[in-house]
Amino acid sequence: METKYLQFNSADLSLAGELIRQGELVAFPTETVYGLGANALDVRAVSSTYVAKGRPSDNPLIVHVWDKSQIYEIAREVSADAEKIVDQVMPASLTVVLPKRDTISDVITAGLDTVAIRMPSSVQAREFLRYAQVPVTAPSANLSGRPSPTSWQRVRDDMDGRVAAILCGEDCNVGIESTVLDLSGAHPLILRPGVVTAQQIEQVLGKSVEVVTNPKSKVNSPGVRYRHYAPKVPMALDLSGDVAKLTAYYDGLVKQGFTPVLLVEQPQSYGNRNVYPIGSTDEQVAQALFENLRILEEKYDYIVASFTSNTAFGQSILNRLVRAAGNNII
Ligand code: AMP
Ligand code: MG
């Protein structure tokens, strides 16, 4: 199929909305990463998302809304805790998991009795969703397993010819996917860490929130089982920031015939080795992370990343880095 490249004007947004209602796929910007949108009320459209991405069908999708009232049409039950989150936190880079209504297909939820819902803080995202007039399922708009796209050009790299349209909006300023907060059970659980931290949720709810990120845990979010965010080339991850150790590791790779690159906080410390700045604040690191992996995989054949932040947001970034490196921590 020929992919249309649409702009943020009312004619193109109307067309994007019409395409969604006709059951086509439209990629669109959000503040976290670009999403691959489909009409959540059209099972055939939702199913085609899995095909376009090559995504396993037991990995559920997040339903995106532009208005809080839609949450009550999608969830069967909105608990007092959920209502606090909806009222005080949304819109945000936060997805809530709630009991689903029968109108929400098993194809969206991978057979679960719960549904994940998000109201993005991005104005462009909400504008597109409003034009769509229906709730929109959207995973990240990359081929399954690849680093998520944070610009429309990266969506084009993966999805040209596979989707009806790409809305060419702004680059994503958060850069990693939403926090997933499960409010369907007795206790609030964070299933996927993100920019909204457990502490922020605890402040709103006035109770403790458990962070469950062990991929083997039963209560875990299905999607976190899969290989994710991986660049095309091997990657190693260091958590110490130790220049001597990183230098030795790099030199060892060179001896083995690799052309590696160090993705590090202090690029100036590594002499004339190949270096690339990972960023100096959590916000910078997150915003550029997936783009950096996509840039570096084109030029080098081994990425050695180093990340040392131990803030709460830093832990969310680390979650992505560990997956990108396929657990290869040095
Ligand atoms: P993505 O769209 O790639 O950002 O991934 C969406 C993720 O949200 C999935 O991989 C799951 O981990 C999570 N998710 C979606 N629906 C549910 C649900 N009903 N229960 C728990 N986690 C969910
Ligand atoms: Mg994804």
PDB file of N, CA, C and O in Angstrom, residues 86 156 158 254 266 296:
ATOM      1  N   VAL A  86      -7.616   9.529  37.440  1.00  0.00           N
ATOM      2  CA  VAL A  86      -8.231  10.160  36.269  1.00  0.00           C
ATOM      3  C   VAL A  86      -8.384  11.663  36.510  1.00  0.00           C
ATOM      4  O   VAL A  86      -8.017  12.483  35.663  1.00  0.00           O
ATOM      5  N   ARG A 156       8.494   6.171   9.526  1.00  0.00           N
ATOM      6  CA  ARG A 156       8.623   5.905   8.084  1.00  0.00           C
ATOM      7  C   ARG A 156       9.625   4.772   7.835  1.00  0.00           C
ATOM      8  O   ARG A 156       9.361   3.879   7.031  1.00  0.00           O
ATOM      9  N   ASP A 158      10.320   2.198   9.549  1.00  0.00           N
ATOM     10  CA  ASP A 158       9.777   0.859   9.849  1.00  0.00           C
ATOM     11  C   ASP A 158       8.462   0.579   9.126  1.00  0.00           C
ATOM     12  O   ASP A 158       8.173  -0.575   8.805  1.00  0.00           O
ATOM     13  N   VAL A 254      37.665  -4.078  20.065  1.00  0.00           N
ATOM     14  CA  VAL A 254      38.454  -3.696  18.886  1.00  0.00           C
ATOM     15  C   VAL A 254      39.401  -4.841  18.511  1.00  0.00           C
ATOM     16  O   VAL A 254      39.515  -5.203  17.329  1.00  0.00           O
ATOM     17  N   GLN A 266      30.160  10.848  29.873  1.00  0.00           N
ATOM     18  CA  GLN A 266      31.321  11.749  29.763  1.00  0.00           C
ATOM     19  C   GLN A 266      32.145  11.400  28.523  1.00  0.00           C
ATOM     20  O   GLN A 266      33.259  10.873  28.672  1.00  0.00           O
ATOM     21  N   LEU A 296      23.227   4.850  16.048  1.00  0.00           N
ATOM     22  CA  LEU A 296      24.496   4.146  16.261  1.00  0.00           C
ATOM     23  C   LEU A 296      24.533   2.784  15.573  1.00  0.00           C
ATOM     24  O   LEU A 296      25.595   2.348  15.117  1.00  0.00           O
TER      25      LEU A 296
END
